XYZ file of C-alpha atoms in Angstrom:
612
model
C -82.650 -32.136 -5.101
C -82.478 -35.168 -2.912
C -79.109 -36.925 -2.916
C -78.803 -40.652 -3.025
C -76.717 -41.865 -0.110
C -73.209 -42.926 -1.052
C -72.601 -46.598 -0.473
C -70.549 -47.587 2.540
C -68.036 -49.417 0.388
C -67.184 -46.382 -1.699
C -67.016 -44.151 1.336
C -64.700 -46.622 2.980
C -62.394 -46.105 -0.003
C -62.580 -42.342 0.398
C -61.961 -42.697 4.104
C -58.870 -44.808 3.523
C -57.454 -42.181 1.151
C -58.184 -39.474 3.732
C -56.457 -41.412 6.482
C -53.463 -42.157 4.291
C -53.132 -38.439 3.647
C -53.438 -37.757 7.359
C -50.761 -40.299 8.172
C -48.240 -39.289 5.546
C -48.724 -35.588 6.174
C -48.945 -35.641 9.934
C -45.953 -37.675 10.961
C -42.627 -35.941 11.322
C -41.005 -39.252 10.523
C -41.967 -41.248 7.424
C -43.437 -44.735 7.552
C -40.879 -47.431 8.175
C -39.602 -49.326 5.179
C -41.989 -51.957 3.981
C -40.904 -55.575 4.384
C -42.666 -56.500 1.186
C -40.146 -57.066 -1.606
C -40.472 -57.325 -5.325
C -41.380 -60.766 -6.693
C -38.454 -63.162 -6.444
C -38.255 -63.675 -10.200
C -37.197 -60.051 -10.696
C -33.583 -58.957 -10.264
C -32.716 -56.669 -7.375
C -31.321 -54.076 -9.784
C -33.669 -53.758 -12.733
C -32.906 -51.536 -15.730
C -36.114 -51.028 -17.678
C -35.382 -48.686 -20.542
C -32.419 -47.304 -22.423
C -32.317 -43.643 -23.498
C -31.999 -43.072 -27.203
C -28.372 -43.219 -28.288
C -27.155 -45.053 -25.208
C -26.009 -48.649 -25.645
C -26.662 -51.387 -23.149
C -23.635 -53.239 -21.812
C -22.842 -55.653 -19.017
C -20.671 -53.302 -16.982
C -21.254 -52.766 -13.280
C -21.995 -49.079 -13.886
C -24.740 -50.012 -16.315
C -26.210 -52.489 -13.840
C -26.235 -49.741 -11.223
C -27.691 -47.313 -13.794
C -25.757 -44.289 -12.598
C -26.810 -41.046 -14.279
C -24.890 -37.760 -14.698
C -25.554 -35.433 -11.735
C -25.976 -32.411 -13.986
C -28.727 -34.215 -15.934
C -30.541 -35.720 -12.937
C -33.134 -34.147 -10.666
C -33.154 -35.874 -7.273
C -36.275 -35.907 -5.119
C -37.268 -37.356 -1.747
C -40.303 -37.891 0.436
C -42.733 -39.681 -1.899
C -41.491 -43.265 -1.599
C -40.654 -45.133 1.611
C -39.505 -48.701 1.139
C -38.697 -50.782 -1.926
C -41.084 -50.586 -4.879
C -43.651 -53.391 -4.905
C -45.081 -52.648 -8.368
C -45.806 -49.896 -10.911
C -49.412 -50.928 -11.443
C -51.891 -48.082 -10.995
C -54.697 -50.547 -10.265
C -52.788 -52.391 -7.534
C -53.853 -49.961 -4.831
C -50.267 -49.312 -3.726
C -47.996 -48.592 -6.697
C -44.544 -47.110 -6.301
C -43.309 -43.704 -7.412
C -43.974 -42.245 -9.944
C -47.237 -44.135 -10.408
C -48.516 -43.515 -6.863
C -51.960 -41.987 -7.054
C -52.259 -38.303 -6.283
C -48.761 -36.849 -5.829
C -46.799 -37.433 -9.048
C -49.633 -37.674 -11.532
C -48.058 -36.115 -14.602
C -44.691 -37.865 -15.023
C -45.791 -41.162 -16.612
C -49.592 -41.382 -16.537
C -51.124 -37.982 -17.196
C -54.506 -36.561 -16.240
C -56.819 -34.712 -18.602
C -56.225 -31.398 -16.813
C -53.749 -30.142 -14.204
C -54.894 -28.554 -10.930
C -53.121 -25.326 -9.946
C -53.322 -24.884 -6.180
C -52.440 -21.182 -6.478
C -55.705 -20.186 -8.120
C -57.736 -23.410 -8.134
C -57.908 -23.435 -11.935
C -57.553 -26.449 -14.212
C -54.905 -26.166 -16.915
C -54.985 -28.174 -20.166
C -52.933 -31.322 -20.666
C -54.424 -34.384 -22.377
C -57.623 -32.375 -22.446
C -57.585 -29.051 -24.251
C -60.940 -27.663 -23.141
C -63.950 -28.576 -21.001
C -67.417 -27.063 -20.691
C -70.885 -27.863 -19.390
C -73.053 -28.096 -22.488
C -76.129 -28.388 -20.253
C -76.833 -29.010 -16.571
C -76.028 -32.701 -16.866
C -73.273 -33.003 -19.503
C -69.575 -32.197 -19.236
C -67.898 -32.136 -22.655
C -64.132 -32.594 -22.833
C -62.147 -31.832 -25.966
C -58.880 -33.760 -26.205
C -55.460 -32.662 -27.408
C -55.112 -34.093 -30.921
C -51.302 -34.230 -30.583
C -51.349 -36.549 -27.564
C -49.740 -39.970 -27.921
C -48.747 -42.863 -25.728
C -45.053 -43.562 -25.247
C -45.270 -46.491 -27.704
C -46.442 -44.067 -30.416
C -50.129 -45.039 -30.332
C -52.464 -42.010 -30.534
C -54.326 -41.038 -27.381
C -58.062 -40.946 -28.152
C -61.479 -40.728 -26.555
C -61.567 -44.535 -26.385
C -58.765 -44.388 -23.809
C -60.694 -41.867 -21.697
C -63.913 -43.881 -21.781
C -61.986 -47.060 -20.999
C -60.156 -45.501 -18.019
C -63.310 -44.068 -16.482
C -65.205 -47.329 -16.935
C -62.465 -49.292 -15.191
C -63.739 -47.495 -12.097
C -67.249 -48.687 -12.830
C -66.117 -52.240 -13.483
C -63.741 -52.662 -10.509
C -63.382 -51.190 -7.018
C -60.345 -48.953 -7.586
C -59.222 -45.458 -6.640
C -61.692 -43.616 -8.841
C -64.731 -45.878 -8.437
C -66.468 -43.374 -6.124
C -66.935 -40.921 -8.994
C -69.499 -43.311 -10.460
C -71.853 -42.338 -7.660
C -72.264 -39.082 -9.578
C -71.830 -40.285 -13.178
C -74.435 -41.984 -15.331
C -72.248 -42.594 -18.382
C -69.038 -41.634 -20.181
C -69.173 -41.740 -23.980
C -66.898 -40.898 -26.901
C -67.933 -38.115 -29.272
C -65.595 -38.887 -32.115
C -61.897 -39.652 -31.527
C -61.103 -36.336 -29.831
C -64.001 -35.563 -27.500
C -65.791 -37.174 -24.566
C -69.100 -36.527 -22.816
C -69.569 -37.253 -19.127
C -73.252 -37.414 -18.179
C -74.221 -36.822 -14.564
C -76.285 -39.273 -12.584
C -79.743 -37.617 -12.560
C -80.453 -39.054 -9.105
C -77.258 -37.598 -7.645
C -75.818 -34.820 -9.834
C -72.657 -33.173 -8.572
C -70.736 -30.916 -10.933
C -67.997 -30.228 -8.391
C -67.008 -33.843 -7.873
C -67.218 -34.734 -11.556
C -65.052 -31.723 -12.422
C -62.576 -32.988 -9.844
C -62.371 -36.301 -11.699
C -60.842 -34.709 -14.802
C -57.788 -33.562 -12.817
C -57.562 -36.610 -10.547
C -57.864 -39.707 -12.739
C -54.661 -40.739 -14.579
C -55.430 -41.959 -18.095
C -54.510 -45.526 -19.062
C -53.933 -46.892 -22.599
C -56.830 -49.126 -23.586
C -54.749 -51.229 -25.959
C -52.360 -52.173 -23.127
C -54.723 -52.695 -20.231
C -57.378 -54.595 -22.158
C -54.713 -57.219 -22.793
C -53.810 -57.267 -19.093
C -57.487 -57.667 -18.203
C -57.859 -60.490 -20.670
C -54.806 -62.293 -19.310
C -56.271 -61.975 -15.801
C -59.753 -63.091 -16.884
C -61.132 -59.733 -15.681
C -60.294 -60.665 -12.095
C -59.156 -57.574 -10.165
C -57.123 -59.656 -7.730
C -55.161 -61.069 -10.682
C -54.874 -57.683 -12.385
C -53.325 -56.290 -9.215
C -50.557 -58.887 -9.451
C -49.325 -57.299 -12.694
C -45.961 -55.723 -11.842
C -46.041 -53.410 -14.902
C -42.287 -52.874 -15.022
C -42.413 -50.894 -18.282
C -45.483 -48.639 -17.968
C -46.810 -47.270 -21.254
C -47.926 -43.756 -20.389
C -48.468 -40.461 -22.139
C -46.206 -38.405 -19.864
C -42.761 -36.906 -20.430
C -40.891 -39.677 -18.583
C -40.525 -43.461 -18.775
C -39.368 -45.876 -16.110
C -35.608 -46.345 -16.476
C -34.334 -48.224 -13.420
C -35.358 -49.362 -9.965
C -33.978 -51.280 -7.027
C -34.418 -51.183 -3.257
C -32.487 -47.922 -2.967
C -33.830 -45.759 -5.776
C -36.219 -45.363 -8.693
C -35.178 -43.485 -11.836
C -37.241 -42.276 -14.776
C -35.798 -41.032 -18.055
C -37.136 -38.298 -20.310
C -39.009 -39.419 -23.408
C -37.466 -37.209 -26.085
C -40.401 -38.098 -28.353
C -42.889 -36.742 -25.808
C -45.956 -35.349 -27.552
C -46.194 -32.486 -25.032
C -43.215 -30.700 -26.553
C -45.772 -28.959 -28.766
C -47.879 -27.992 -25.734
C -45.089 -26.748 -23.452
C -42.794 -25.453 -26.216
C -39.886 -27.675 -25.201
C -38.960 -30.795 -23.266
C -38.413 -30.851 -19.476
C -34.905 -29.793 -18.471
C -33.887 -32.871 -16.422
C -33.078 -35.912 -18.542
C -33.484 -38.104 -15.469
C -35.471 -37.888 -12.253
C -34.362 -40.120 -9.396
C -36.177 -40.774 -6.144
C -33.726 -42.082 -3.564
C -35.412 -44.280 -0.938
C -34.122 -43.023 2.409
C -34.664 -44.952 5.625
C -36.088 -41.950 7.492
C -36.560 -38.184 7.433
C -33.191 -37.544 9.071
C -31.298 -39.298 6.271
C -33.316 -37.459 3.635
C -32.779 -34.092 5.321
C -29.020 -34.620 5.511
C -28.828 -35.527 1.819
C -30.985 -32.517 0.968
C -28.858 -30.124 3.007
C -25.727 -31.455 1.271
C -27.172 -30.867 -2.201
C -27.696 -34.552 -2.978
C -31.468 -33.953 -3.208
C -32.955 -31.110 -5.253
C -36.656 -31.253 -4.302
C -37.726 -32.461 -0.866
C -41.275 -33.455 0.091
C -40.450 -34.081 3.741
C -41.299 -32.337 6.997
C -38.045 -30.559 7.871
C -38.097 -28.800 11.270
C -36.790 -25.225 11.293
C -36.039 -25.230 7.595
C -34.771 -21.629 7.751
C -31.663 -22.834 9.572
C -30.520 -24.456 6.333
C -30.251 -21.170 4.439
C -28.992 -19.356 7.525
C -26.183 -21.926 7.461
C -25.375 -20.998 3.856
C -27.161 -23.771 1.952
C -28.918 -22.570 -1.259
C -32.274 -23.775 0.052
C -35.635 -22.159 -0.727
C -39.290 -22.607 0.144
C -42.172 -21.292 -1.944
C -42.828 -18.447 0.495
C -39.751 -16.432 1.447
C -40.987 -15.802 4.982
C -43.011 -17.741 7.554
C -45.108 -19.847 7.242
C -42.912 -20.787 4.192
C -45.491 -23.216 2.721
C -48.965 -22.670 1.246
C -51.813 -24.260 3.228
C -53.500 -27.295 1.690
C -55.448 -28.844 4.566
C -56.779 -28.151 8.066
C -56.254 -30.930 10.625
C -59.093 -30.435 13.097
C -60.695 -31.759 16.247
C -64.259 -33.083 16.065
C -66.703 -33.137 18.973
C -68.999 -36.052 19.741
C -72.225 -34.081 19.866
C -73.960 -36.800 21.896
C -71.630 -36.326 24.889
C -73.105 -34.353 27.799
C -71.320 -31.050 28.116
C -69.901 -31.215 24.622
C -73.453 -31.091 23.258
C -73.488 -27.359 24.137
C -72.308 -25.064 21.332
C -71.109 -22.433 23.827
C -68.841 -24.986 25.516
C -67.351 -25.937 22.152
C -66.953 -22.252 21.272
C -65.194 -21.573 24.576
C -62.713 -24.380 23.878
C -62.083 -22.888 20.422
C -61.395 -19.482 22.006
C -59.029 -20.975 24.589
C -56.723 -22.887 22.239
C -53.274 -21.387 21.731
C -52.978 -21.705 17.938
C -49.656 -19.846 17.784
C -48.135 -22.348 20.182
C -49.446 -25.215 18.069
C -47.849 -23.676 14.988
C -44.529 -23.130 16.735
C -44.208 -26.420 18.616
C -46.117 -28.878 16.428
C -45.550 -27.342 12.999
C -42.191 -25.571 13.338
C -43.978 -22.301 12.551
C -45.321 -23.561 9.208
C -48.967 -22.772 10.044
C -50.120 -19.190 9.505
C -52.440 -17.391 11.922
C -55.674 -19.359 12.151
C -58.712 -17.735 10.523
C -61.520 -20.161 11.387
C -63.637 -20.982 8.360
C -64.744 -23.885 6.195
C -62.330 -22.546 3.583
C -58.555 -22.505 3.530
C -56.960 -19.102 3.871
C -55.941 -19.086 0.213
C -57.079 -16.891 -2.684
C -58.608 -19.899 -4.452
C -60.945 -20.759 -1.542
C -61.397 -17.611 0.546
C -63.047 -15.847 -2.400
C -65.936 -18.295 -2.131
C -67.121 -16.753 1.163
C -68.087 -13.168 2.024
C -65.301 -12.509 4.519
C -66.976 -9.424 5.997
C -70.124 -11.428 6.739
C -68.295 -14.005 8.860
C -65.682 -11.822 10.558
C -67.715 -11.097 13.704
C -68.239 -14.830 14.291
C -64.609 -15.882 13.915
C -62.755 -16.573 17.141
C -59.196 -15.880 18.204
C -57.263 -17.042 21.259
C -58.831 -15.130 24.136
C -58.860 -16.837 27.554
C -60.734 -13.969 29.248
C -63.506 -13.986 26.659
C -63.786 -17.797 26.828
C -64.160 -17.647 30.631
C -66.787 -14.910 30.361
C -68.737 -16.995 27.840
C -68.783 -19.971 30.208
C -69.736 -17.725 33.118
C -72.643 -16.344 31.087
C -74.190 -19.783 30.578
C -73.905 -20.707 34.242
C -70.917 -23.037 34.078
C -69.430 -22.614 37.558
C -66.044 -23.798 38.765
C -65.923 -26.446 41.460
C -63.324 -26.713 44.205
C -61.009 -28.545 41.784
C -61.237 -25.694 39.278
C -63.313 -27.653 36.774
C -66.637 -26.174 35.739
C -70.029 -27.774 36.161
C -72.895 -26.943 33.776
C -76.459 -28.025 34.540
C -75.137 -30.699 36.882
C -72.613 -32.003 34.325
C -68.899 -31.716 35.104
C -67.037 -30.424 32.047
C -64.525 -33.235 31.938
C -62.609 -35.338 31.851
C -63.017 -35.494 28.091
C -60.519 -37.582 26.115
C -59.055 -36.083 22.942
C -57.339 -38.597 20.680
C -55.193 -39.204 17.640
C -52.804 -42.030 16.750
C -49.692 -42.668 18.804
C -46.492 -41.585 17.072
C -48.066 -38.846 14.950
C -45.813 -36.463 16.799
C -47.051 -33.117 15.484
C -50.670 -34.100 16.142
C -49.718 -35.484 19.576
C -48.066 -32.157 20.427
C -51.070 -30.183 19.168
C -53.481 -32.138 21.368
C -51.298 -31.645 24.441
C -51.636 -27.909 23.827
C -55.428 -28.258 23.452
C -55.588 -30.003 26.825
C -53.424 -27.338 28.480
C -55.498 -24.542 26.947
C -58.792 -26.017 28.133
C -57.541 -26.235 31.709
C -57.206 -22.431 31.755
C -60.974 -22.089 31.331
C -62.003 -24.833 33.736
C -62.531 -27.690 31.282
C -60.655 -30.961 31.805
C -59.325 -32.595 28.638
C -56.978 -35.583 28.657
C -54.891 -36.743 25.709
C -55.281 -40.286 24.439
C -52.931 -41.732 21.822
C -54.013 -45.237 20.737
C -52.553 -47.210 17.856
C -53.876 -46.101 14.459
C -56.331 -49.011 13.951
C -57.969 -48.259 17.322
C -58.199 -44.559 16.443
C -59.785 -45.437 13.105
C -62.425 -47.586 14.780
C -63.114 -44.955 17.437
C -63.458 -42.280 14.745
C -65.889 -44.196 12.586
C -68.045 -45.671 15.354
C -68.268 -42.463 17.362
C -66.495 -44.006 20.331
C -64.793 -40.786 21.372
C -65.282 -37.489 23.181
C -63.057 -35.361 20.961
C -60.973 -36.731 18.083
C -58.534 -35.355 15.517
C -58.604 -35.923 11.770
C -58.196 -34.009 8.504
C -61.422 -33.285 6.614
C -60.866 -33.580 2.862
C -57.151 -32.924 2.955
C -56.248 -31.840 -0.566
C -56.750 -29.071 -3.114
C -59.421 -29.951 -5.684
C -62.374 -28.354 -7.496
C -64.708 -30.119 -5.045
C -63.409 -28.132 -2.062
C -64.522 -26.422 0.111
C -67.817 -28.231 -0.574
C -66.345 -31.660 0.148
C -64.704 -30.397 3.341
C -68.010 -28.922 4.544
C -69.814 -32.141 3.680
C -67.250 -34.203 5.602
C -67.700 -32.029 8.688
C -71.442 -31.244 8.688
C -73.597 -33.423 6.410
C -75.907 -35.670 8.434
C -77.804 -37.534 5.706
C -76.826 -41.169 5.503
C -74.610 -41.009 8.598
C -74.849 -44.151 10.724
C -75.692 -43.729 14.415
C -73.068 -43.938 17.140
C -71.860 -47.515 17.408
C -72.003 -48.093 13.660
C -69.501 -47.124 10.964
C -69.659 -43.544 9.672
C -67.314 -42.271 6.984
C -68.027 -38.562 7.325
C -69.507 -36.309 10.037
C -67.848 -38.452 12.705
C -69.296 -36.309 15.536
C -72.881 -36.963 14.307
C -73.623 -33.243 14.059
C -77.060 -32.423 12.651
C -78.464 -29.184 11.245
C -81.265 -29.403 8.697
C -80.421 -26.085 7.065
C -76.777 -27.117 6.710
C -77.903 -30.320 4.971
C -80.071 -28.313 2.573
C -77.189 -25.986 1.676
C -74.747 -28.857 1.150
C -77.285 -30.493 -1.170
C -77.766 -27.254 -3.108
C -74.199 -25.982 -3.618
C -73.154 -28.496 -6.326
C -76.100 -27.404 -8.490
C -75.277 -23.654 -8.538
C -72.328 -21.368 -9.132
C -71.285 -17.718 -9.026
C -72.965 -15.344 -6.602
C -75.545 -17.919 -5.527
C -72.839 -20.412 -4.557
C -70.937 -17.696 -2.645
C -74.087 -16.761 -0.726
C -74.674 -20.403 0.247
C -71.047 -20.964 1.270
C -71.240 -17.832 3.424
C -74.418 -18.971 5.162
C -72.986 -22.456 5.712
C -69.805 -20.996 7.209
C -71.879 -18.815 9.540
C -73.740 -21.923 10.759
C -70.438 -23.719 11.342
C -68.971 -20.768 13.257
C -72.036 -20.609 15.516
C -72.374 -24.359 16.147
C -68.640 -25.263 16.205
C -68.915 -29.000 15.380
C -65.167 -28.959 14.684
C -62.160 -26.742 15.343
C -59.263 -26.465 12.881
C -55.982 -26.529 14.804
C -53.474 -25.755 12.067
C -52.908 -25.236 8.382
C -50.746 -27.878 6.731
C -49.209 -27.857 3.274
C -50.692 -30.170 0.662
C -47.085 -31.158 0.029
C -43.867 -29.853 1.560
C -42.046 -28.096 -1.273
C -38.451 -27.308 -0.350
C -35.729 -26.958 -2.979
C -31.933 -26.902 -2.986
C -30.455 -24.930 -5.891
C -26.923 -26.311 -5.703
C -27.393 -27.964 -9.115
C -30.764 -26.928 -10.564
C -31.791 -23.265 -10.390
C -34.922 -21.272 -11.126
C -37.483 -23.224 -9.109
C -40.768 -21.317 -8.872
C -41.421 -19.176 -5.805
C -44.186 -16.835 -4.765
C -44.156 -13.560 -6.666
C -41.937 -14.655 -9.556
C -44.741 -14.095 -12.081
C -44.812 -17.695 -13.297
C -47.935 -18.831 -11.376
C -46.323 -22.278 -11.158
C -47.640 -23.797 -7.928
C -45.459 -25.489 -5.269
C -46.630 -28.969 -6.219
C -43.144 -30.549 -5.968
C -42.407 -30.013 -9.681
C -44.252 -33.142 -10.780
C -47.894 -33.105 -9.711
C -50.641 -31.169 -11.444
C -49.610 -27.782 -12.808
C -46.492 -27.992 -10.652
C -44.864 -30.025 -13.414
C -44.359 -26.789 -15.321
C -41.394 -26.203 -12.998
C -39.482 -28.864 -14.949
C -39.662 -26.599 -18.005
C -38.467 -23.529 -16.080
C -35.469 -24.793 -14.106
C -31.977 -24.611 -15.583
C -28.670 -26.279 -14.893
């Protein structure tokens, strides 16, 4: 079935999310503190809610909103700089409203993604099913309520989805695949696919990605703003009305605290309330400050890149990662290099394959990732149970490469690429280099990885030079095809739409602008008609047929090598200190609670397991 091309505007939105993920996950150091402050009419220290039974007073301790250590879970790594707002529609809300990494604390999704097995677990939604090829029916939890006591109903779901149709916001791109969202009574919703562009995978993703908003609150905000998105985005939203287990309690330039809603409707779903009464995100100036606080037991859950994390527990600190041994973290993305297929020399699949065989992936893991990347198994899928089962591993094994300098040299010899006096090969009159390989300056782990790529290529007679421009230049080079080789992360998260979305980002040629114009996927302008056909077909099938197509697509990718994954990176860095809170989930404990920092997707179930 022919797909309608996604509009450039929506793809620009997707691209910006992808690049944000690349930036926040690829830099060893966090972004510098923002210079943007809260509006001047708001106090620097702002208490927002009072727990039941606690009286407000004018004391300094109340103004500072200190909370008992044994009732407070401290986290780090999700907020850098003072909060600018708590408005989900603003485009840049503060923790815990920020889109995509703390989804279930205040504003909940319909279902929770579990990165361990890829399954969706019930939350505001109790069940979902495809009633026919075009209709996804969602049954809602009848117990669900907003924090102001108003029942959560299908009207709220329809309203939230249609905000994305009405305005250009985070979830607008889903409307490329949706024809309509309608209520079926107060406790059920039907999502109808766009017949011109049906995609079950992406629409299924929407039910675990989109945080639900209360219609009765946001309609009033819309009305006040005259339905002007620019005005809506100015809403600070200091007391968010959500359906989640926590409410905003206090914020200032140094920390943000939420307090447990003891009337939370989900007590019936989870069997009890979360253990921490408070969750506080301290806003550290950099990774070093956050790591020191974490090591000293002042932070319980860290979402920061911490080099050589094992030294913390070797030094006696009660620190744990999800995996007991290296690589310590589960993979969630594959930062990769992409070849400009139009460049002479790089337009040869055997040259690209030889580069892939020459790269020292172990060295990249050790030097760029502190050993947090497992042995590379080249594929369109992550090396996780949830994704690897989608491909016949035996059928691709013979095509997968490993680091083998001798074999890479023999491959180049076999195609007639001969070394010149300077040691650089020449193929059909084309010198194999210099080729520039680029990523943004200051993304230190990526910078280190590309230095290793350049060194590795030299061993097989290919000249590659590193190039580290500022991020805006890199972005322009990436999108316009103004590069030889460039690094980026294709579809860097765990969702029901992967690995399809990752394959589409790497290989799909339909609708891709030519070199010199803006492209938001397939940056190397790779083209394979059969690959396009498979990518079109996969969202319409499932089971054995989908596995067969994924296998064939992976075989094409392994033969043509339009990209090379350099490392596995965690979706989030999940490192815990059990000085105060104990019982955090780890691999093999039987809980199947994923390492999603105890507050995103199914990872929030950790809050019901830990004890003090």
